[in-house]
Coordinates of C-alpha atoms in Angstrom, one line a residue:
Chain A
X1 CA -11.8 -47.0 -11.8
X2 CA -11.1 -47.3 -15.7
X3 CA -13.9 -44.7 -16.3
X4 CA -11.8 -42.5 -14.2
X5 CA -8.7 -43.3 -15.9
X6 CA -10.4 -42.9 -19.0
X7 CA -11.6 -39.5 -18.1
X8 CA -7.9 -38.5 -17.0
X9 CA -6.7 -39.6 -20.0
X10 CA -9.2 -37.6 -21.9
X11 CA -8.8 -34.5 -20.0
X12 CA -4.9 -34.7 -20.5
X13 CA -5.3 -35.3 -24.1
X14 CA -7.4 -31.9 -24.4
X15 CA -4.8 -30.4 -22.4
X16 CA -1.8 -31.6 -24.3
X17 CA -3.8 -30.7 -27.4
X18 CA -3.9 -26.9 -26.1
X19 CA -7.8 -26.9 -25.8
X20 CA -9.2 -24.7 -22.8
X21 CA -11.0 -26.8 -20.0
X22 CA -14.4 -24.9 -19.6
X23 CA -16.5 -25.2 -16.1
X24 CA -18.9 -27.9 -17.3
X25 CA -16.1 -29.9 -18.4
X26 CA -15.0 -32.8 -16.3
X27 CA -11.8 -32.5 -14.5
X28 CA -9.9 -34.2 -11.8
X29 CA -10.8 -33.1 -8.5
X30 CA -7.0 -31.9 -7.6
X31 CA -7.2 -29.7 -10.8
X32 CA -10.2 -28.3 -9.3
X33 CA -8.9 -27.7 -5.8
X34 CA -5.3 -26.6 -7.3
X35 CA -7.1 -24.0 -9.5
X36 CA -9.5 -22.4 -6.9
X37 CA -6.6 -22.0 -4.3
X38 CA -4.5 -20.3 -7.2
X39 CA -7.5 -18.2 -8.6
X40 CA -8.7 -17.5 -5.0
X41 CA -5.5 -16.2 -3.7
X42 CA -4.7 -14.4 -6.7
X43 CA -8.2 -12.6 -6.1
X44 CA -7.2 -11.7 -2.5
X45 CA -4.0 -10.3 -3.4
X46 CA -5.8 -7.8 -5.8
X47 CA -8.3 -6.9 -3.1
X48 CA -5.6 -6.7 -0.2
X49 CA -3.1 -5.1 -2.5
X50 CA -5.4 -2.3 -2.6
X51 CA -4.5 -1.2 1.1
X52 CA -0.9 -0.2 0.6
X53 CA -1.8 1.8 -2.4
X54 CA -4.8 3.2 -1.0
X55 CA -2.6 4.3 1.8
X56 CA -1.3 7.5 -0.6
X57 CA -4.6 8.4 -2.3
X58 CA -5.0 11.1 0.0
X59 CA -1.0 12.4 -0.3
X60 CA -0.6 11.9 -3.8
X61 CA 1.7 14.8 -5.0
X62 CA -0.5 16.2 -7.8
X63 CA -4.1 15.9 -9.0
X64 CA -2.7 13.9 -12.2
X65 CA -1.1 11.6 -10.0
X66 CA -4.2 11.2 -7.7
X67 CA -6.8 10.7 -10.6
X68 CA -3.8 7.5 -12.1
X69 CA -3.8 6.1 -8.6
X70 CA -7.7 6.2 -7.8
X71 CA -7.8 4.5 -11.3
X72 CA -5.5 2.1 -10.6
X73 CA -6.4 1.1 -7.3
X74 CA -10.0 0.7 -8.8
X75 CA -8.9 -1.8 -11.5
X76 CA -7.4 -3.9 -8.7
X77 CA -10.8 -4.1 -7.1
X78 CA -12.4 -5.0 -10.7
X79 CA -9.7 -7.7 -11.0
X80 CA -10.5 -9.1 -7.5
X81 CA -14.1 -9.1 -8.9
X82 CA -13.3 -10.8 -12.3
X83 CA -11.1 -13.6 -10.3
X84 CA -13.6 -14.2 -7.6
X85 CA -16.0 -15.0 -10.3
X86 CA -13.8 -16.9 -12.0
X87 CA -13.4 -18.9 -9.0
X88 CA -17.2 -19.4 -8.6
X89 CA -17.3 -21.0 -11.9
X90 CA -15.5 -24.0 -9.9
X91 CA -18.2 -24.4 -7.7
X92 CA -16.7 -22.3 -4.9
X93 CA -18.9 -19.3 -3.4
X94 CA -17.6 -15.6 -3.4
X95 CA -18.7 -15.8 0.3
X96 CA -17.0 -18.9 1.2
X97 CA -13.9 -17.7 -0.7
X98 CA -13.9 -14.5 1.2
X99 CA -14.6 -16.0 4.5
X100 CA -11.3 -18.1 4.0
X101 CA -9.2 -14.8 3.6
X102 CA -10.6 -13.0 6.8
X103 CA -10.1 -16.1 8.8
X104 CA -6.7 -16.2 7.8
X105 CA -7.1 -19.7 6.2
X106 CA -6.4 -18.8 2.5
X107 CA -3.3 -16.8 1.5
X108 CA -2.5 -13.7 -0.5
X109 CA 0.8 -12.6 -2.1
X110 CA 3.1 -11.8 0.5
X111 CA 4.2 -8.7 -0.9
X112 CA 1.3 -6.7 0.6
X113 CA 2.2 -7.3 4.2
X114 CA 5.0 -4.8 3.5
X115 CA 4.1 -1.1 4.1
X116 CA 4.3 1.8 1.9
X117 CA 6.4 4.3 3.6
X118 CA 6.7 7.2 1.2
X119 CA 5.5 8.3 -2.2
X120 CA 8.2 6.5 -4.1
X121 CA 6.7 3.3 -2.7
X122 CA 3.8 3.9 -5.1
X123 CA 6.3 3.9 -7.8
X124 CA 8.0 0.8 -6.8
X125 CA 4.9 -1.0 -6.5
X126 CA 3.8 -0.3 -9.7
X127 CA 7.2 -0.8 -11.3
X128 CA 8.3 -3.7 -9.4
X129 CA 5.4 -5.7 -7.9
X130 CA 3.0 -4.8 -10.8
X131 CA 5.9 -5.9 -13.2
X132 CA 6.6 -9.1 -11.1
X133 CA 3.0 -9.8 -11.5
X134 CA 2.5 -9.6 -15.0
X135 CA 5.3 -11.7 -15.8
X136 CA 3.1 -14.6 -14.2
X137 CA -0.1 -13.1 -15.6
X138 CA 0.9 -12.8 -19.4
X139 CA 1.9 -16.5 -18.7
X140 CA -1.7 -17.2 -17.2
X141 CA -3.1 -15.5 -20.1
X142 CA -2.5 -19.3 -21.8
X143 CA -3.5 -21.2 -19.0
X144 CA -5.3 -24.3 -19.7
X145 CA -8.5 -23.3 -17.4
X146 CA -10.9 -20.9 -19.7
X147 CA -12.1 -18.5 -17.5
X148 CA -9.1 -17.6 -15.6
X149 CA -7.3 -17.3 -18.9
X150 CA -9.8 -15.0 -20.2
X151 CA -10.1 -12.7 -17.0
X152 CA -6.2 -12.9 -17.4
X153 CA -6.4 -11.2 -20.8
X154 CA -7.9 -8.5 -19.5
X155 CA -5.8 -8.1 -16.4
X156 CA -2.7 -8.1 -18.5
X157 CA -3.9 -5.1 -20.1
X158 CA -4.4 -2.9 -17.4
X159 CA -1.6 -4.2 -15.2
X160 CA 0.8 -3.1 -18.0
X161 CA -0.4 0.3 -17.7
X162 CA -0.1 0.0 -14.0
X163 CA 3.5 -0.8 -14.6
X164 CA 4.4 2.1 -16.6
X165 CA 2.8 4.7 -14.4
X166 CA 5.0 3.1 -11.6
X167 CA 8.0 3.1 -13.9
X168 CA 7.3 6.8 -14.6
X169 CA 6.7 7.8 -11.1
X170 CA 10.3 6.5 -10.4
X171 CA 11.9 7.9 -13.5
X172 CA 10.5 11.5 -12.2
X173 CA 11.6 11.2 -8.8
X174 CA 15.3 9.8 -10.0
X175 CA 15.5 13.2 -12.1
X176 CA 14.3 15.2 -9.3
X177 CA 15.8 16.7 -6.2
X178 CA 18.3 15.0 -4.3
X179 CA 15.9 14.4 -1.6
X180 CA 13.5 12.7 -4.4
X181 CA 15.9 10.5 -5.8
X182 CA 17.2 9.3 -2.2
X183 CA 13.3 8.7 -1.8
X184 CA 13.3 6.6 -4.9
X185 CA 16.6 4.8 -4.0
X186 CA 15.3 3.8 -0.7
X187 CA 12.0 2.4 -2.0
X188 CA 13.9 0.3 -4.6
X189 CA 16.1 -0.8 -1.9
X190 CA 13.2 -1.8 0.2
X191 CA 10.9 -3.7 -2.6
X192 CA 13.6 -5.3 -4.5
X193 CA 14.0 -8.4 -2.9
X194 CA 10.5 -8.8 -1.9
X195 CA 9.7 -8.4 -5.4
X196 CA 11.8 -11.5 -6.4
X197 CA 10.2 -13.4 -3.8
X198 CA 7.0 -12.8 -5.4
X199 CA 7.7 -15.7 -7.9
X200 CA 7.3 -18.2 -5.2
X201 CA 10.1 -20.7 -4.0
X202 CA 12.9 -22.1 -6.1
X203 CA 11.7 -25.0 -8.5
X204 CA 13.1 -27.3 -6.3
X205 CA 11.2 -26.5 -3.4
X206 CA 7.9 -25.4 -4.9
X207 CA 5.2 -28.1 -3.7
X208 CA 2.6 -27.5 -6.4
X209 CA 4.8 -26.7 -9.7
X210 CA 5.3 -30.5 -11.2
X211 CA 1.4 -30.7 -11.4
X212 CA 0.4 -27.4 -12.4
X213 CA 3.2 -27.6 -15.3
X214 CA 1.6 -31.1 -16.4
X215 CA -1.7 -29.4 -16.5
X216 CA -0.9 -26.2 -17.8
X217 CA -2.1 -24.2 -15.3
X218 CA 1.5 -22.6 -15.3
X219 CA 3.2 -22.8 -18.1
X220 CA 6.9 -21.7 -17.0
X221 CA 8.7 -22.2 -13.6
X222 CA 9.4 -19.9 -10.8
X223 CA 12.8 -19.9 -11.4
X224 CA 12.6 -19.0 -15.4
X225 CA 9.9 -16.3 -14.7
X226 CA 12.3 -14.6 -12.0
X227 CA 15.2 -14.7 -14.1
X228 CA 13.4 -12.6 -17.2
X229 CA 11.9 -10.3 -14.7
X230 CA 15.5 -9.6 -13.3
X231 CA 17.2 -9.4 -16.6
X232 CA 14.4 -6.8 -17.7
X233 CA 14.2 -4.8 -14.5
X234 CA 17.9 -4.2 -14.2
X235 CA 18.4 -2.7 -17.5
X236 CA 15.3 -0.5 -16.5
X237 CA 17.1 0.8 -13.3
X238 CA 20.0 1.9 -15.3
X239 CA 18.1 3.9 -17.7
X240 CA 16.7 6.0 -14.8
X241 CA 20.0 5.9 -12.7
X242 CA 18.7 3.8 -9.7
X243 CA 21.3 0.9 -8.8
X244 CA 19.9 -2.8 -7.8
X245 CA 20.6 -3.2 -4.2
X246 CA 22.3 -6.6 -4.9
X247 CA 26.4 -6.3 -4.4
X248 CA 26.6 -9.7 -6.3
X249 CA 24.4 -8.7 -9.4
X250 CA 26.6 -9.0 -12.7
X251 CA 25.9 -9.8 -16.3
X252 CA 27.0 -13.3 -17.3
X253 CA 28.1 -13.7 -20.9
X254 CA 27.8 -17.1 -21.3
X255 CA 24.3 -17.4 -20.0
X256 CA 23.2 -14.1 -21.3
X257 CA 21.5 -13.5 -18.2
X258 CA 22.2 -11.7 -15.2
X259 CA 23.6 -13.7 -12.1
X260 CA 22.2 -12.3 -8.8
X261 CA 22.8 -12.8 -5.3
X262 CA 20.9 -15.0 -2.8
X263 CA 17.3 -14.6 -1.6
X264 CA 16.6 -14.4 2.2
X265 CA 14.2 -17.4 2.0
X266 CA 14.0 -17.3 5.9
X267 CA 12.4 -13.7 5.5
X268 CA 10.1 -15.1 2.7
X269 CA 8.8 -18.0 4.9
X270 CA 8.4 -15.8 8.0
X271 CA 6.1 -13.6 5.9
X272 CA 4.2 -16.3 4.5
X273 CA 3.8 -17.4 8.2
X274 CA 2.0 -13.8 9.5
X275 CA 5.2 -12.3 10.7
X276 CA 5.7 -9.6 7.8
X277 CA 5.4 -6.2 8.8
X278 CA 1.6 -5.4 7.9
X279 CA 0.1 -9.2 8.1
X280 CA -1.9 -8.3 10.9
X281 CA -3.2 -4.7 9.9
X282 CA -4.1 -6.0 6.2
X283 CA -6.2 -8.7 7.6
X284 CA -7.5 -6.3 10.4
X285 CA -8.3 -4.1 7.8
X286 CA -10.2 -6.5 5.6
X287 CA -11.9 -7.4 8.6
X288 CA -13.2 -4.4 9.6
X289 CA -14.3 -3.4 6.1
X290 CA -16.2 -6.6 5.7
X291 CA -18.0 -6.4 9.6
X292 CA -18.8 -2.8 9.1
X293 CA -20.3 -3.6 5.7
X294 CA -22.5 -6.2 7.2
X295 CA -25.6 -3.8 7.7
X296 CA -24.9 -2.6 4.2
X297 CA -25.3 -6.0 2.7
X298 CA -28.1 -6.8 4.7
X299 CA -30.1 -4.0 3.8
X300 CA -29.6 -4.6 0.1
X301 CA -30.6 -8.0 0.6
X302 CA -33.6 -7.0 2.4
X303 CA -34.9 -4.4 0.1
X304 CA -34.4 -6.7 -2.8
X305 CA -36.6 -8.9 -0.9
X306 CA -39.2 -6.5 -0.2
X307 CA -39.3 -5.0 -4.0
X308 CA -39.8 -8.8 -5.3
X309 CA -42.6 -9.5 -2.9
X310 CA -44.1 -6.3 -4.0
X311 CA -44.0 -7.1 -7.4
X312 CA -45.5 -10.6 -7.3
X313 CA -48.2 -9.2 -5.5
X314 CA -48.9 -6.6 -8.2
Chain B
X1 CA -15.1 43.2 -7.0
X2 CA -14.7 43.1 -10.7
X3 CA -16.5 40.8 -13.0
X4 CA -13.1 38.6 -13.2
X5 CA -12.5 38.1 -9.8
X6 CA -16.2 37.2 -9.4
X7 CA -15.9 34.7 -12.1
X8 CA -12.8 33.2 -10.5
X9 CA -14.3 33.2 -7.2
X10 CA -17.3 31.3 -8.7
X11 CA -15.1 29.0 -10.5
X12 CA -13.3 28.0 -7.3
X13 CA -16.4 27.3 -5.4
X14 CA -17.6 25.3 -7.9
X15 CA -14.3 23.3 -8.2
X16 CA -13.6 22.8 -4.4
X17 CA -16.6 21.1 -3.7
X18 CA -15.7 18.4 -6.2
X19 CA -12.1 18.4 -4.9
X20 CA -12.7 17.9 -1.3
X21 CA -15.5 15.5 -2.1
X22 CA -13.4 13.3 -4.0
X23 CA -10.7 13.3 -1.6
X24 CA -13.4 12.2 1.2
X25 CA -14.8 9.5 -1.2
X26 CA -10.9 8.4 -1.5
X27 CA -10.6 7.7 1.7
X28 CA -12.9 4.9 1.0
X29 CA -10.6 3.0 -1.0
X30 CA -10.0 -0.9 -0.1
X31 CA -12.3 -0.3 2.8
X32 CA -15.8 -0.6 1.0
X33 CA -18.6 -2.7 2.4
X34 CA -18.8 -4.7 -1.0
X35 CA -16.2 -5.0 -3.7
X36 CA -18.7 -3.4 -6.0
X37 CA -19.1 -0.2 -3.7
X38 CA -15.4 0.2 -3.7
X39 CA -15.4 0.6 -7.3
X40 CA -18.3 2.6 -7.5
X41 CA -16.8 5.2 -4.8
X42 CA -13.7 5.3 -6.7
X43 CA -15.7 5.8 -9.8
X44 CA -17.2 9.1 -8.6
X45 CA -14.1 9.9 -6.9
X46 CA -12.5 9.9 -10.2
X47 CA -15.3 11.9 -11.7
X48 CA -15.2 14.6 -9.0
X49 CA -11.6 15.1 -9.5
X50 CA -11.7 15.4 -13.0
X51 CA -14.4 18.2 -12.9
X52 CA -12.3 19.7 -10.1
X53 CA -9.3 19.7 -12.4
X54 CA -10.9 21.2 -15.4
X55 CA -12.0 23.6 -13.0
X56 CA -9.0 24.7 -11.3
X57 CA -7.4 24.7 -14.5
X58 CA -9.8 27.4 -15.7
X59 CA -9.8 29.2 -12.4
X60 CA -5.9 29.4 -12.7
X61 CA -6.6 31.1 -16.3
X62 CA -8.9 33.4 -15.2
X63 CA -6.9 34.8 -12.5
X64 CA -3.9 35.1 -14.9
X65 CA -1.2 34.7 -12.4
X66 CA 0.2 31.5 -14.0
X67 CA -1.1 29.2 -11.2
X68 CA -1.7 25.7 -11.9
X69 CA -4.6 23.3 -11.0
X70 CA -2.0 22.0 -8.7
X71 CA -1.1 25.4 -7.2
X72 CA -4.5 26.2 -6.6
X73 CA -5.2 22.5 -4.8
X74 CA -2.0 22.1 -2.7
X75 CA -0.9 25.7 -2.2
X76 CA -3.6 27.4 -1.2
X77 CA -4.6 27.9 2.8
X78 CA -7.5 26.7 4.7
X79 CA -9.3 30.1 4.6
X80 CA -8.9 30.1 0.7
X81 CA -11.1 26.9 0.2
X82 CA -14.7 27.9 -0.9
X83 CA -16.1 24.5 -0.8
X84 CA -19.4 23.9 1.1
X85 CA -19.1 22.3 4.3
X86 CA -21.4 19.5 3.6
X87 CA -18.6 18.1 1.2
X88 CA -15.9 18.1 4.2
X89 CA -17.8 16.3 6.6
X90 CA -15.9 13.0 7.8
X91 CA -17.3 9.7 5.8
X92 CA -18.8 8.4 9.2
X93 CA -20.7 5.0 8.4
X94 CA -21.6 4.0 4.8
X95 CA -25.2 5.8 5.5
X96 CA -23.3 9.1 6.2
X97 CA -21.2 8.7 3.0
X98 CA -24.3 8.0 1.0
X99 CA -26.3 10.8 2.4
X100 CA -23.6 13.2 2.2
X101 CA -23.2 12.4 -1.7
X102 CA -26.9 12.2 -2.0
X103 CA -27.4 15.6 -1.0
X104 CA -24.5 16.9 -3.0
X105 CA -25.8 15.1 -6.2
X106 CA -29.3 16.4 -5.9
X107 CA -27.9 20.1 -5.8
X108 CA -24.9 19.0 -8.4
X109 CA -27.1 17.5 -11.1
X110 CA -29.6 20.6 -11.7
X111 CA -27.0 22.9 -11.0
X112 CA -24.7 21.2 -13.9
X113 CA -27.8 21.1 -16.1
X114 CA -28.4 25.0 -15.6
X115 CA -24.7 25.6 -16.4
X116 CA -25.2 24.4 -19.9
X117 CA -26.6 27.4 -20.4
X118 CA -23.9 29.5 -18.8
X119 CA -23.0 32.6 -20.8
X120 CA -19.3 31.7 -19.9
X121 CA -18.4 29.1 -22.4
X122 CA -15.9 27.0 -20.8
X123 CA -18.1 26.4 -17.7
X124 CA -21.0 25.7 -20.0
X125 CA -18.3 23.4 -21.7
X126 CA -17.3 21.5 -18.3
X127 CA -20.9 21.1 -17.2
X128 CA -21.8 19.3 -20.7
X129 CA -19.5 16.4 -19.3
X130 CA -20.3 16.6 -15.7
X131 CA -24.1 16.3 -16.6
X132 CA -23.5 12.8 -17.6
X133 CA -21.7 11.7 -14.4
X134 CA -23.9 13.6 -12.1
X135 CA -26.9 11.7 -13.7
X136 CA -25.1 8.7 -12.6
X137 CA -23.9 9.6 -9.3
X138 CA -27.5 10.8 -8.1
X139 CA -29.0 7.4 -9.3
X140 CA -26.2 5.4 -7.3
X141 CA -26.9 7.6 -4.1
X142 CA -30.6 7.6 -4.6
X143 CA -30.7 3.9 -5.0
X144 CA -28.5 3.1 -1.9
X145 CA -30.5 5.7 0.3
X146 CA -34.1 3.9 -0.6
X147 CA -32.4 0.4 0.2
X148 CA -31.4 2.0 3.3
X149 CA -34.7 3.5 4.2
X150 CA -36.7 0.6 3.0
X151 CA -34.3 -2.1 4.1
X152 CA -33.7 -3.4 7.5
X153 CA -34.6 -1.6 10.8
X154 CA -30.9 -0.8 11.2
X155 CA -30.2 0.5 8.3
X156 CA -33.3 2.7 8.2
X157 CA -32.1 4.1 11.6
X158 CA -28.5 4.8 10.4
X159 CA -30.0 6.4 7.2
X160 CA -32.0 8.7 9.0
X161 CA -29.4 9.8 11.2
X162 CA -26.9 10.7 8.8
X163 CA -29.8 12.7 7.1
X164 CA -30.6 14.5 10.5
X165 CA -26.6 15.0 11.1
X166 CA -25.8 16.2 7.6
X167 CA -29.2 18.3 6.9
X168 CA -27.8 21.4 8.4
X169 CA -25.3 21.4 5.8
X170 CA -27.2 21.8 2.8
X171 CA -27.6 25.6 3.9
X172 CA -24.6 26.4 2.3
X173 CA -25.3 25.1 -1.1
X174 CA -28.1 27.7 -1.6
X175 CA -26.6 30.9 -0.1
X176 CA -26.3 33.6 -2.7
X177 CA -23.9 36.5 -1.8
X178 CA -22.9 39.4 -3.6
X179 CA -20.5 37.1 -5.8
X180 CA -23.2 35.0 -6.6
X181 CA -25.7 37.5 -7.6
X182 CA -23.1 39.1 -9.8
X183 CA -22.7 35.8 -11.6
X184 CA -26.7 35.5 -11.8
X185 CA -26.8 39.1 -13.2
X186 CA -23.9 38.2 -15.7
X187 CA -25.9 34.8 -17.0
X188 CA -23.1 32.9 -15.7
X189 CA -24.4 31.1 -12.7
X190 CA -28.6 30.0 -12.5
X191 CA -30.4 31.8 -9.4
X192 CA -30.1 29.1 -6.5
X193 CA -33.6 29.3 -5.8
X194 CA -34.3 27.4 -9.1
X195 CA -31.6 24.9 -8.3
X196 CA -33.3 24.5 -4.7
X197 CA -36.5 23.6 -6.1
X198 CA -35.2 21.0 -8.1
X199 CA -33.2 19.7 -5.1
X200 CA -36.5 19.7 -3.0
X201 CA -38.3 17.8 -5.6
X202 CA -35.7 15.0 -5.8
X203 CA -35.1 15.0 -2.1
X204 CA -38.8 14.5 -1.4
X205 CA -39.7 12.0 -4.0
X206 CA -36.5 9.7 -3.1
X207 CA -37.2 10.1 0.6
X208 CA -40.7 9.2 0.2
X209 CA -39.7 6.0 -1.8
X210 CA -37.0 5.4 1.4
X211 CA -39.7 5.9 4.3
X212 CA -37.5 8.2 5.4
X213 CA -38.5 11.9 7.0
X214 CA -37.3 15.1 5.6
X215 CA -35.5 16.8 8.4
X216 CA -36.9 20.3 9.2
X217 CA -34.7 23.3 8.3
X218 CA -33.5 24.5 12.0
X219 CA -30.0 26.2 12.1
X220 CA -28.6 25.9 9.0
X221 CA -24.8 26.0 8.4
X222 CA -23.1 28.5 6.1
X223 CA -19.6 30.2 5.8
X224 CA -18.0 27.8 3.4
X225 CA -18.4 29.9 0.3
X226 CA -16.5 32.4 2.4
X227 CA -13.7 29.9 3.5
X228 CA -14.9 29.6 7.2
X229 CA -14.9 26.1 7.5
X230 CA -15.2 23.5 10.3
X231 CA -12.2 22.0 11.9
X232 CA -12.2 19.0 9.6
X233 CA -10.9 21.0 6.5
X234 CA -7.6 21.7 8.0
X235 CA -6.7 17.9 8.6
X236 CA -7.9 17.2 4.9
X237 CA -5.6 19.9 3.4
X238 CA -2.9 18.6 5.8
X239 CA -2.8 15.2 4.3
X240 CA -3.6 16.2 0.7
X241 CA -0.9 19.1 0.6
X242 CA 1.8 17.1 2.7
X243 CA 4.2 16.6 -0.3
X244 CA 3.8 19.8 -1.9
X245 CA 4.2 21.7 1.1
X246 CA 7.3 19.2 2.3
X247 CA 9.2 19.8 -0.8
X248 CA 8.4 23.1 -2.3
X249 CA 9.1 23.4 -6.2
X250 CA 9.8 19.9 -6.5
X251 CA 8.3 18.1 -9.6
X252 CA 6.2 15.3 -9.5

């Protein structure tokens, strides 16, 4: 018992001294579990997030937009890969992690259970969804677990490009024809509140937060990050002439932040519970890709085994 | 047909193959059999669309009517698309997708290599970038075809079925009509008999390693180069051109 207590003290001292925890270092089982949960959720979000955006690759309105969108969705797949690898350093296999997604046991960001209904949604997803994700990810570049922090540095660079391209789509639409402007405003109306929900429950209701902060997995609270995001995004919307769909939104001189209306947490809980507009489609699509790809993966393994055998015989 | 018209048509033929194949590969995005293949297919789709954009822009310049790459991609009707029927074929299972790309790559690489020596400086320059990409594409599709052919019984059967189904569409790749002949004469395009020889050599080598049978040339499809497509192309264009058609004149 004393030994574990010692190890825990050493571990915490390392974290307090801003030293990174590496895969072979001793860590409390709960730290490991918490990280596996968070990193694999993050990986799943990248992969499931390819679906709503992939939905518009075939209909992108110009070749430039199509190439950008392809590159963006490809980046998300790459992020999924780094993150699955980061999770593997904690002793979980990629197969197991993916099986947990496919069975519905593991979660992914609920935002991807909303549909992309118009081209402007591709703008809104880049601007708001990637924008909200970046707030979290910039913080995670300094997270205490080394492989996660390093994966995040690379991911952040790409995500900031994603956010800019999304905002640019919105800016062009907002300056376009009346129909295009309406498309942009409608997308903002639909994506605004779900984007705010991406930061997770309020600090008072966030089950994993206190421990995550102590272990410096997280370094800023859900509410702090949400506020920073709102302050930034409101100004960006003003610049391109779109309105945030919140009648209670107003600048507060005293706090130097925006005050804003109430989030519909019932909707959030409902989508997390599996009852969002596209939960079923997303999981069905992932399962279909996995099932239909089974023979491909088997063939690759069988061929590799044959090749190895031939090499041995030679 | 004037020389410029022939060059315009020839450039569009090159461009449309890549544009349509890129569209098809993009359909896989998020649905690939493993994440690495999602990335590889998007990579290919990006390379193809990049080359298509260069070619379409050049075609617009040759035509001299101010049409942009987007005008040519999004505002031409079905009968004006000049791609081979091979590239418009549906994705099918992963064996069909890989075989479709393999057959195209086995043609595209020697074509791009030959175009390096084209008398048309712009086409030669575009080919310069394409050659490196096409080498990777052919390696990717060959590796998978070998895995499938010499993998499991199921993968072998699927690969053979895909080859048998798609083989007829290679006919279009090597048809030399008067436009093509004019281009050969002008030193712009290679004689397709030479490209066919390189294609045959690649196909024979890879299929032999994959333990797959080369289908015999039966009825070989043609007509794509004259804008006579299968029914699939109309649906590709309906999807691809939707926003440009629904909101004429808008900027995106």
